[in-house]
PDB file of C-alpha atoms in Angstrom:
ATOM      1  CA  UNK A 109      24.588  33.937  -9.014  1.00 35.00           C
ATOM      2  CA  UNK A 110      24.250  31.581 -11.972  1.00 38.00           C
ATOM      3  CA  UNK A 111      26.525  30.093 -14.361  1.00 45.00           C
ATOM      4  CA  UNK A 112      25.024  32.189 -16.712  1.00 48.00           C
ATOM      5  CA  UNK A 113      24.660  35.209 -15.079  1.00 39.00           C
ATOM      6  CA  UNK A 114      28.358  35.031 -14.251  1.00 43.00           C
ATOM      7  CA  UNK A 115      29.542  35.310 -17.925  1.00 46.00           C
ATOM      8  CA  UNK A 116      26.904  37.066 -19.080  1.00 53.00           C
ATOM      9  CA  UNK A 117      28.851  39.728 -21.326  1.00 46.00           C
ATOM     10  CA  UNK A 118      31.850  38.127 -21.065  1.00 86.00           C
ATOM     11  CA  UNK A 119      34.335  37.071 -23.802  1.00 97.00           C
ATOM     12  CA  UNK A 120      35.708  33.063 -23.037  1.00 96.00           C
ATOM     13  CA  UNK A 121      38.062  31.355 -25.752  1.00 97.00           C
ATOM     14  CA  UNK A 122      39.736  28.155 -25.141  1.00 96.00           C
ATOM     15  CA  UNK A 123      41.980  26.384 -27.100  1.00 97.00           C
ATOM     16  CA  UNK A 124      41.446  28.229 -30.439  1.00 98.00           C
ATOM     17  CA  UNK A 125      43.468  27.492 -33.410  1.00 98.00           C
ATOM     18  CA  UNK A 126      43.451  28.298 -36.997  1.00 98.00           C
ATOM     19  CA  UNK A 127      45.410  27.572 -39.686  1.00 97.00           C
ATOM     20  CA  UNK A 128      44.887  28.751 -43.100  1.00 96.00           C
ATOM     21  CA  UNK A 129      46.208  27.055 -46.288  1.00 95.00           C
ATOM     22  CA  UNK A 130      49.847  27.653 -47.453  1.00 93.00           C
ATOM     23  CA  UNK A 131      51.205  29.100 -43.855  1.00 92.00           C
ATOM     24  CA  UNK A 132      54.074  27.774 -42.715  1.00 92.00           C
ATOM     25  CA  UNK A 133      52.300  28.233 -39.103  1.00 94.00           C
ATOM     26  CA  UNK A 134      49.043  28.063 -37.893  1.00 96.00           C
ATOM     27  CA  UNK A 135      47.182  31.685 -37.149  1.00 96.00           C
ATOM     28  CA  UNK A 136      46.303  30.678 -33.619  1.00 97.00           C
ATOM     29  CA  UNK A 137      47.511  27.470 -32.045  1.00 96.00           C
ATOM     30  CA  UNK A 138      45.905  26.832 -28.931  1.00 97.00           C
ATOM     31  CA  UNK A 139      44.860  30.228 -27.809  1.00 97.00           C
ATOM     32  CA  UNK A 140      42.749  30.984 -24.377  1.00 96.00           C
ATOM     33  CA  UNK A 141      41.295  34.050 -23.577  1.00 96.00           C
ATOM     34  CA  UNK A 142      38.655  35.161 -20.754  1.00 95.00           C
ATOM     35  CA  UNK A 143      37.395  39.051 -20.557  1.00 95.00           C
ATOM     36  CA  UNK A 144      34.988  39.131 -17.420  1.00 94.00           C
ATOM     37  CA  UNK A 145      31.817  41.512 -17.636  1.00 93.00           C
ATOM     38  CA  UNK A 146      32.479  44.786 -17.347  1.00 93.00           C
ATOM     39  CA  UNK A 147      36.487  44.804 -17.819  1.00 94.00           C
ATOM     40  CA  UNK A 148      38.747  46.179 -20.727  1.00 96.00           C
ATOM     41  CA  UNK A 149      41.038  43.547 -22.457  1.00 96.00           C
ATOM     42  CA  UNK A 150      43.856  44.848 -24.449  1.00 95.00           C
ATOM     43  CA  UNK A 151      45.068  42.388 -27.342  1.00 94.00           C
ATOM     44  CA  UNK A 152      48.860  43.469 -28.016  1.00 90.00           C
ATOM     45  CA  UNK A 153      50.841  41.725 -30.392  1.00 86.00           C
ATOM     46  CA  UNK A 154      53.352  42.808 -33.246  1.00 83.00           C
ATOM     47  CA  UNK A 155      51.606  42.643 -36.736  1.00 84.00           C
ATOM     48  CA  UNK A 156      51.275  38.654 -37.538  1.00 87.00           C
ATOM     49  CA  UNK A 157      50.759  37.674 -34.497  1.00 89.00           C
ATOM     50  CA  UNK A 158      47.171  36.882 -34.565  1.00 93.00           C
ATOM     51  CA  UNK A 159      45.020  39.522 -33.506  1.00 92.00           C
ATOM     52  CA  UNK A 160      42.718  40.640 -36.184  1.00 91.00           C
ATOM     53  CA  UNK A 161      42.020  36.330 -36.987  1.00 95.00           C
ATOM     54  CA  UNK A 162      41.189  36.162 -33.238  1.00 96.00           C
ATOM     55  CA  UNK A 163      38.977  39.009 -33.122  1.00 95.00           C
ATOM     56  CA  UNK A 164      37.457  37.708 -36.712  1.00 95.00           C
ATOM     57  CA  UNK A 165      36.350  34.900 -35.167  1.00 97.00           C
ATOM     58  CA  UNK A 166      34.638  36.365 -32.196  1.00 97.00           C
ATOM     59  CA  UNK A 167      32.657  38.383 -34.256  1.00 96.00           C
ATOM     60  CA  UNK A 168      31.484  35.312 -36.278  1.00 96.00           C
ATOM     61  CA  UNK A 169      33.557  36.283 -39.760  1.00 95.00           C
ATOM     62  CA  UNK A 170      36.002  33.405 -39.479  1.00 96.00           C
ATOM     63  CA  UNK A 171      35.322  30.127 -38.630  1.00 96.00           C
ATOM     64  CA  UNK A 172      37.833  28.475 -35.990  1.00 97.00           C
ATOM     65  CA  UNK A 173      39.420  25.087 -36.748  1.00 97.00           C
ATOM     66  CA  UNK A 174      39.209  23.882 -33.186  1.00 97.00           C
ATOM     67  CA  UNK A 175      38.504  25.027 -29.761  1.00 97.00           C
ATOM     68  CA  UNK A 176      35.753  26.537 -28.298  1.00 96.00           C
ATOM     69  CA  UNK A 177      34.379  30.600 -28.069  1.00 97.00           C
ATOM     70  CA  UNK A 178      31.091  31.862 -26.300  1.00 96.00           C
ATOM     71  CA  UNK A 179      30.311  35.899 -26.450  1.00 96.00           C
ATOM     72  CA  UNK A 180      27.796  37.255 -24.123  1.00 93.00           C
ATOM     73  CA  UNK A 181      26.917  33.159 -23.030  1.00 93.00           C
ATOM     74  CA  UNK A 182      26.457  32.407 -26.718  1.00 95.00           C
ATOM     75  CA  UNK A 183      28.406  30.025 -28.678  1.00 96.00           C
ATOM     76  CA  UNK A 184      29.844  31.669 -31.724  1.00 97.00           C
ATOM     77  CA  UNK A 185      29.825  28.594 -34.424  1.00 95.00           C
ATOM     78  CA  UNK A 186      26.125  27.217 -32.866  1.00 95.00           C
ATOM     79  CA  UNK A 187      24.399  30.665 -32.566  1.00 96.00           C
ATOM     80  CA  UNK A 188      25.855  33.531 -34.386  1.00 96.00           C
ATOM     81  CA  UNK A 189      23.152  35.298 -34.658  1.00 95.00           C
ATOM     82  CA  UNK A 190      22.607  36.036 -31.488  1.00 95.00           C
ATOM     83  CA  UNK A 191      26.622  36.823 -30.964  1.00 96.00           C
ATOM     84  CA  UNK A 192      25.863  39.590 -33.397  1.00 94.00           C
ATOM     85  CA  UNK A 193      22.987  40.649 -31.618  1.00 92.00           C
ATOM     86  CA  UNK A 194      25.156  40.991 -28.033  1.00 93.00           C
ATOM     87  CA  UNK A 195      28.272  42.742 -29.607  1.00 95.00           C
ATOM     88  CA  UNK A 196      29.393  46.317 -31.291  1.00 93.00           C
ATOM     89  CA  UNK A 197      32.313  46.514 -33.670  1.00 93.00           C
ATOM     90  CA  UNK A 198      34.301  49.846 -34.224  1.00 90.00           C
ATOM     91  CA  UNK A 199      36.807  48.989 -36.796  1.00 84.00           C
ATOM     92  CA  UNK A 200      40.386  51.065 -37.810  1.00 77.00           C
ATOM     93  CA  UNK A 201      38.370  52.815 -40.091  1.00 72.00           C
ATOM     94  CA  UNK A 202      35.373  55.229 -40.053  1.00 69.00           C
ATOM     95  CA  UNK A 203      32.432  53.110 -41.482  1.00 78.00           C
ATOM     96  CA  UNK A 204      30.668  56.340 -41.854  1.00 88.00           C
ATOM     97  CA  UNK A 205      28.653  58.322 -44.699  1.00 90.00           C
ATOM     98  CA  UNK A 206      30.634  61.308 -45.392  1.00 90.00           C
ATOM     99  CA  UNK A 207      28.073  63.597 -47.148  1.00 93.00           C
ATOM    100  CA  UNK A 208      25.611  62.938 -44.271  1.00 95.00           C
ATOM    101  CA  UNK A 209      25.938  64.998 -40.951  1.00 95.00           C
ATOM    102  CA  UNK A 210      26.269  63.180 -37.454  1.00 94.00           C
ATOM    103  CA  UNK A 211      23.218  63.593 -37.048  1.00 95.00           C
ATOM    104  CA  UNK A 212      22.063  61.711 -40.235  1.00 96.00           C
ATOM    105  CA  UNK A 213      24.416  59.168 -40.065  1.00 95.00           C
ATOM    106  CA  UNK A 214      23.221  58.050 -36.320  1.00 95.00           C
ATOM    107  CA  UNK A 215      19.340  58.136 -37.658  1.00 96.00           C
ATOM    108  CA  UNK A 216      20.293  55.762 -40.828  1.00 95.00           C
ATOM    109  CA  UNK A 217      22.174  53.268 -38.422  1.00 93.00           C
ATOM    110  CA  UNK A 218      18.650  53.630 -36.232  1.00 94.00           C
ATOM    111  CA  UNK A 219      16.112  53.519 -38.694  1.00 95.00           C
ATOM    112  CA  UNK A 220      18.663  49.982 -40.298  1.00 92.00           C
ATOM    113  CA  UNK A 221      18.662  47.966 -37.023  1.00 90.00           C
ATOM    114  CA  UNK A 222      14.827  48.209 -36.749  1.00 92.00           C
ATOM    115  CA  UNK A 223      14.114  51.828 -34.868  1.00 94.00           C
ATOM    116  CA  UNK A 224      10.982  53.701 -35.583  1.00 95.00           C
ATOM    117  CA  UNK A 225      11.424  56.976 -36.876  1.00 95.00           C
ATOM    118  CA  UNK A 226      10.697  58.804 -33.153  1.00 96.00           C
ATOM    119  CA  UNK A 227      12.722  56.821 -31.274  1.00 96.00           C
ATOM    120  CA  UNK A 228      15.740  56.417 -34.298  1.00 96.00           C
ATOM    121  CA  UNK A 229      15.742  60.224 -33.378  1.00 96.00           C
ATOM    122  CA  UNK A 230      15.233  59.891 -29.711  1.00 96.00           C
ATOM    123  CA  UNK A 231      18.648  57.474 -29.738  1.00 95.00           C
ATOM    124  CA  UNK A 232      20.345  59.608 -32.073  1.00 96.00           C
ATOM    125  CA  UNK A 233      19.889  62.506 -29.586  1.00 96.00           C
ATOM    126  CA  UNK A 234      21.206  60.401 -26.631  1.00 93.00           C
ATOM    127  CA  UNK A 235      24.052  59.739 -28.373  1.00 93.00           C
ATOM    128  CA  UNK A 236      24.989  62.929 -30.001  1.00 93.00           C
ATOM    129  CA  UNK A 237      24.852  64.193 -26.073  1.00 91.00           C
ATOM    130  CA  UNK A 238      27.311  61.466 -24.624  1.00 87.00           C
ATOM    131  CA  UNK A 239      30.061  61.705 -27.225  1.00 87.00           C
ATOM    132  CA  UNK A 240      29.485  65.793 -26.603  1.00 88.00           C
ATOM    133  CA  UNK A 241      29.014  66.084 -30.369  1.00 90.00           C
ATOM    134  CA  UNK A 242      25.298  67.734 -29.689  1.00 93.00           C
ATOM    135  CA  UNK A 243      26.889  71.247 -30.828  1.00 92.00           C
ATOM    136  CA  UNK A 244      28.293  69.187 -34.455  1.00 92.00           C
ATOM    137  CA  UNK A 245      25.628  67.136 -35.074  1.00 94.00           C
ATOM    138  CA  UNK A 246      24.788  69.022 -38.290  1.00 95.00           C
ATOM    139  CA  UNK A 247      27.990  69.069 -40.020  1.00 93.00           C
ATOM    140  CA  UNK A 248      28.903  67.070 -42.858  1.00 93.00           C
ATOM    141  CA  UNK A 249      31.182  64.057 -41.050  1.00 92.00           C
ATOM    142  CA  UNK A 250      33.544  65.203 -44.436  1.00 90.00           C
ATOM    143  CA  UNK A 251      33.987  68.452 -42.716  1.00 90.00           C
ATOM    144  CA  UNK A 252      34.856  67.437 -38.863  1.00 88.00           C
ATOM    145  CA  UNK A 253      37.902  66.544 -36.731  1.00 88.00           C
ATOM    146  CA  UNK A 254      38.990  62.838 -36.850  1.00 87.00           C
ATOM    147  CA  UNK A 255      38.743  63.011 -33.554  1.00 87.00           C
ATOM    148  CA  UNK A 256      34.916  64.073 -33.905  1.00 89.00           C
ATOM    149  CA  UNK A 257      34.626  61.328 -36.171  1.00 89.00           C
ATOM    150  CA  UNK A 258      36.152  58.532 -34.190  1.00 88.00           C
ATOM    151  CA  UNK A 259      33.842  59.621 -31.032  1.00 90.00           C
ATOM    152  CA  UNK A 260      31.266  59.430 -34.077  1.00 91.00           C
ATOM    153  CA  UNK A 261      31.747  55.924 -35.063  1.00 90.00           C
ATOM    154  CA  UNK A 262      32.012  54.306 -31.383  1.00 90.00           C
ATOM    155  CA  UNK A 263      28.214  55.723 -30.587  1.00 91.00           C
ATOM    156  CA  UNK A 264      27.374  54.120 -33.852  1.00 91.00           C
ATOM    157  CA  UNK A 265      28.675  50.842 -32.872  1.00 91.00           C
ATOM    158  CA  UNK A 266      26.242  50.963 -29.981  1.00 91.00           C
ATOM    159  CA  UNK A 267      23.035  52.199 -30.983  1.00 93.00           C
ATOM    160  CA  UNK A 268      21.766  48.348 -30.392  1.00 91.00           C
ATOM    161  CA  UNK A 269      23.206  48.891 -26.665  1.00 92.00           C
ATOM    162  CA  UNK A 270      25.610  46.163 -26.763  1.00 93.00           C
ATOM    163  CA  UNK A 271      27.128  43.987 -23.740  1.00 94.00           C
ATOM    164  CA  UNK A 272      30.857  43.774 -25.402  1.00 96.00           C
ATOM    165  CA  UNK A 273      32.873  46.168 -27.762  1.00 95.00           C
ATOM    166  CA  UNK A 274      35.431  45.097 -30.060  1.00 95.00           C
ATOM    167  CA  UNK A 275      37.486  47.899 -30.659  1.00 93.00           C
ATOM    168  CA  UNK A 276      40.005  47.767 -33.468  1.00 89.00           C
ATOM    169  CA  UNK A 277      43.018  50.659 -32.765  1.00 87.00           C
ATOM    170  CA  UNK A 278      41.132  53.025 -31.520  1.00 87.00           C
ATOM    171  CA  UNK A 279      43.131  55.860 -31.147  1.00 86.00           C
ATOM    172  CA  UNK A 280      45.461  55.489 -34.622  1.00 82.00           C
ATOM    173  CA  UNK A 281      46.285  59.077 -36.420  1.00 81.00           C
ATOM    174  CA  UNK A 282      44.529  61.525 -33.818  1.00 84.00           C
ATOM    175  CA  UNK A 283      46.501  64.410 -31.630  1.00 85.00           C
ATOM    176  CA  UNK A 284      47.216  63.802 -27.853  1.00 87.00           C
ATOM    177  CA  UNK A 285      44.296  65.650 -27.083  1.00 87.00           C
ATOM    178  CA  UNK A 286      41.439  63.285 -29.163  1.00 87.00           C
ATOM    179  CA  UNK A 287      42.942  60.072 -28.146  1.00 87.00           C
ATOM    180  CA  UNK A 288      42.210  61.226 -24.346  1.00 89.00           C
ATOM    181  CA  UNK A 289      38.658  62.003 -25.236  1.00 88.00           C
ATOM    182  CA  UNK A 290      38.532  58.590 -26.604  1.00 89.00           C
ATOM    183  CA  UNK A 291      40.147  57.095 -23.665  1.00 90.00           C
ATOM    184  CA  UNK A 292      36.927  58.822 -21.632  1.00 90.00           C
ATOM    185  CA  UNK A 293      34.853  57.805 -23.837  1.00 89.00           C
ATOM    186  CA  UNK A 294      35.793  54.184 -23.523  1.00 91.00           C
ATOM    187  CA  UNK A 295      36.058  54.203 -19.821  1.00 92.00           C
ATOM    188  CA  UNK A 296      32.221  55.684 -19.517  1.00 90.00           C
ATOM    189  CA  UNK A 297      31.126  52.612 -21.733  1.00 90.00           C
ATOM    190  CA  UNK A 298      32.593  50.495 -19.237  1.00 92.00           C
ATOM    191  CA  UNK A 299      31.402  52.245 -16.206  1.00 90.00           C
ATOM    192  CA  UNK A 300      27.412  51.091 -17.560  1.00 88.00           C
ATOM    193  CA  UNK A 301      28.753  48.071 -17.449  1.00 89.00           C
ATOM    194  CA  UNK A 302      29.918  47.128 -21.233  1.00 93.00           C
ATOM    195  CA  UNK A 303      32.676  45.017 -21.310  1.00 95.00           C
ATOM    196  CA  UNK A 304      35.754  45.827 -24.124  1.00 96.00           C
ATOM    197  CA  UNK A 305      37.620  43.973 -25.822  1.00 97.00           C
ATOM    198  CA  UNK A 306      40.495  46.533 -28.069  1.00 94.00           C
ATOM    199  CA  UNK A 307      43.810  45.639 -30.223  1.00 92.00           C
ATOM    200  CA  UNK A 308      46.260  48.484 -29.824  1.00 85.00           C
ATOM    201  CA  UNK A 309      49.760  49.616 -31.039  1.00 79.00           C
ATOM    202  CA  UNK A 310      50.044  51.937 -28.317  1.00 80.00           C
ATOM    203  CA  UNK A 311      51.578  50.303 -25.129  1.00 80.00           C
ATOM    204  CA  UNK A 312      50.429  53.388 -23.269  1.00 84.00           C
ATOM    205  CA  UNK A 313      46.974  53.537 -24.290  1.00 88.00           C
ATOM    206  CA  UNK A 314      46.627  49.435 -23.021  1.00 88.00           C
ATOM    207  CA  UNK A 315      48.159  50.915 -20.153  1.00 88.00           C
ATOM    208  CA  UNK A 316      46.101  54.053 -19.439  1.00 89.00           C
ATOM    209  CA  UNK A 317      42.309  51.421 -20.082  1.00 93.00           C
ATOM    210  CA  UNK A 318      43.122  47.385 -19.708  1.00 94.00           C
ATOM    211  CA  UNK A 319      42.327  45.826 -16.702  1.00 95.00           C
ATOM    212  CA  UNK A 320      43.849  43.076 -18.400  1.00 94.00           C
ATOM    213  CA  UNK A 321      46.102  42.557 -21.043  1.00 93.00           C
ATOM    214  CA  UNK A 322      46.975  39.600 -23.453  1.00 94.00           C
ATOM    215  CA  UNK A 323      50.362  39.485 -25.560  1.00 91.00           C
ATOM    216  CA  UNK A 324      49.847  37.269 -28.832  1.00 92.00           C
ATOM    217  CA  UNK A 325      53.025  36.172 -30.424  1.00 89.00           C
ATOM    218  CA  UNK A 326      53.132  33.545 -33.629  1.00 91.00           C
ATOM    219  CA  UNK A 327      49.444  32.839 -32.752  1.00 94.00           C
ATOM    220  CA  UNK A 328      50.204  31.761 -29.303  1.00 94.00           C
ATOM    221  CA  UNK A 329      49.647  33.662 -25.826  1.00 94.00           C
ATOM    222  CA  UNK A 330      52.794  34.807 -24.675  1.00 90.00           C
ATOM    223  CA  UNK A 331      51.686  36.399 -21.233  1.00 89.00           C
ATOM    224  CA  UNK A 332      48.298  37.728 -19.749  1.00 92.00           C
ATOM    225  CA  UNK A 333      47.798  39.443 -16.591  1.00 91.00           C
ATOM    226  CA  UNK A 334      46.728  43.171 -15.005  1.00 90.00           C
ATOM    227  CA  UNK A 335      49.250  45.522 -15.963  1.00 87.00           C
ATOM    228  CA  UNK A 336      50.763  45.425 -12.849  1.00 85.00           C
ATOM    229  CA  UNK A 337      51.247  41.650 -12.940  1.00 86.00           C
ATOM    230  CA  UNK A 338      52.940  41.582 -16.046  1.00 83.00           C
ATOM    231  CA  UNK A 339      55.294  45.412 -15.393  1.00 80.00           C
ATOM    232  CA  UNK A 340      56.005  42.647 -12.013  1.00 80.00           C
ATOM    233  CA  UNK A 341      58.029  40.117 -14.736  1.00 74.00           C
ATOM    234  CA  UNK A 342      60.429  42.911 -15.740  1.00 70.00           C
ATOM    235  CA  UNK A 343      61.850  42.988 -12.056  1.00 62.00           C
ATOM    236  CA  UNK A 344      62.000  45.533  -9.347  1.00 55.00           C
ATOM    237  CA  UNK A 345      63.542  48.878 -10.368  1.00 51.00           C
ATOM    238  CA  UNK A 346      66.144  50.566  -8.542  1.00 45.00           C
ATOM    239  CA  UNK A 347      65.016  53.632  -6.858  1.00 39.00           C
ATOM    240  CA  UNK A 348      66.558  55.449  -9.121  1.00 44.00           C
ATOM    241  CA  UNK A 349      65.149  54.361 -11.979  1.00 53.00           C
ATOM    242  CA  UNK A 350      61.417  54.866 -13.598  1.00 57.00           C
ATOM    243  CA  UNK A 351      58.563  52.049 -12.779  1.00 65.00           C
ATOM    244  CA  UNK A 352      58.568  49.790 -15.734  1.00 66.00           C
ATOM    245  CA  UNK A 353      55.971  50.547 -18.156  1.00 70.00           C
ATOM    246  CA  UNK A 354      54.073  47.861 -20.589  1.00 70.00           C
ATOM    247  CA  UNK A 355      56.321  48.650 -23.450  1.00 71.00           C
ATOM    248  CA  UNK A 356      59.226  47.473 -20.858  1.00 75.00           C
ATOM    249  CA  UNK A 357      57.453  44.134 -20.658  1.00 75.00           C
ATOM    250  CA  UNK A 358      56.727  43.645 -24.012  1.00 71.00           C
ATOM    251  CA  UNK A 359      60.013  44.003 -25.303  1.00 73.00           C
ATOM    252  CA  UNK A 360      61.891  41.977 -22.225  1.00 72.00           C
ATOM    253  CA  UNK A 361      58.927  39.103 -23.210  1.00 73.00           C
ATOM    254  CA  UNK A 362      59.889  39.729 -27.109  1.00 67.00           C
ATOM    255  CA  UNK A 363      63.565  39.047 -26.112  1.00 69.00           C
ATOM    256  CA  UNK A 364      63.425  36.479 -23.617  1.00 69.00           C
ATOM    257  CA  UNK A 365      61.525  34.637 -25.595  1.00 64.00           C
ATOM    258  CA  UNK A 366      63.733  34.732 -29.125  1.00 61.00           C
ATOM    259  CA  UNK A 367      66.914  33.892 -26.845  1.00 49.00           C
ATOM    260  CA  UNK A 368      64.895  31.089 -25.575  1.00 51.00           C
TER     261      UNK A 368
END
């Protein structure tokens, strides 16, 4: 296998920083990351701590200050355009038309990124079908679920069939019962090989989909690792006790590290 073809998909930062003027700390200082093809990344890290700039500049909106980032092989300063071309965004928020259906919605995204009219409908169809909206895809988006809506917006993020997915919260405000569709949804991206990159609140949700998972803290990386590796820093537990979960490691990092 080739150098290429052995990061092809994959997110690689090293040594990013980014400071922005009148902060009495830089954004990012020094930050490495590495999502392999085909794996789910978790970012975790208390508000401040540097997500959303990090994920800013992988998606070409902010310009680092130093280090180096490629997406899908591609570096993201020296060839945005075709970063944009290899990645999907699904943001907090909807970016959706609400007095369009499903349906309409997934043919204007189509017919925008260059589809003719048969095969904006053919793609709309396909899509409609895997996020099991098929049955919905005439309603106004106004008048369905959030959950309906959320599965909505991540097919639109990858009508263009993209190698990586930066997923922004993905699961915020919806029932038990949507987030697990979600949670589906996301793992059958990843089982046609797209590799996911998502920022989450919810220690149980990095839990239930990361492979791997990177704590930011003040800008810097605080610990990476499988799940497993990093539940392994909290200790054994007794046998009576319950295995330690992420949220366990999170908060022993948080307060080893403000002792230290």
């Amino acid at each position: 296998m080739s150098s290429n073809e052995s990061t092809r998909g994959a997110i690689i930062a090293q040594g990013v920083r980014k400071s922005f003027p009148g902060a009495d700390r830089p954004a990012l200082d020094g930050v490495d990351l590495r999502v392999d093809a085909g794996r789910v990344c978790a970012l975790l890290g208390a508000n401040g701590a540097g997500k959303t700039t990090l994920v800013r500049i992988l998606t070409t909106l902010t310009r680092k200050d130093a280090g180096t980032v490629t997406m899908g092989g591609a570096d993201v300063d020296g060839d945005p355009a075709r970063v944009r071309a290899a990645i999907g965004v699904v943001g907090q928020y909807a970016a959706l038309d609400e007095v369009l259906s499903a349906r309409e919605n997934l043919e204007l995204f189509a017919r925008l990124i260059g589809l003719t009219r048969a095969n904006a409908r053919r793609r709309t169809d396909e899509l409609l079908h895997q996020a099991g909206l098929s049955e919905h895809a005439d309603r106004r988006v106004s008048g369905v679920s959030g959950g309906m809506r959320r599965r909505l917006d991540l097919v639109t993020s990858i009508i263009t069939r993209p190698s990586i997915l930066l997923i922004d919260e993905p699961t915020t405000g919806l029932d038990p019962v949507a987030r697990r569709t979600i949670w589906d949804a996301v793992r059958a991206l990843v089982s046609d090989g797209t590799t996911v990159l998502l920022t989450t609140q919810y220690l149980e949700e990095a839990d239930e989909l990361a492979d791997d998972v990177v704590i930011l803290r003040e800008g810097a990386v605080l610990a990476t690792g499988t799940p497993k590796d990093l539940k392994a820093l909290v200790g054994e537990p007794r046998m009576e006790l319950r295995e330690p979960t992420l949220e366990d490691v999170y908060l022993h990092l948080h307060e080893r590290n403000r002792v230290a």
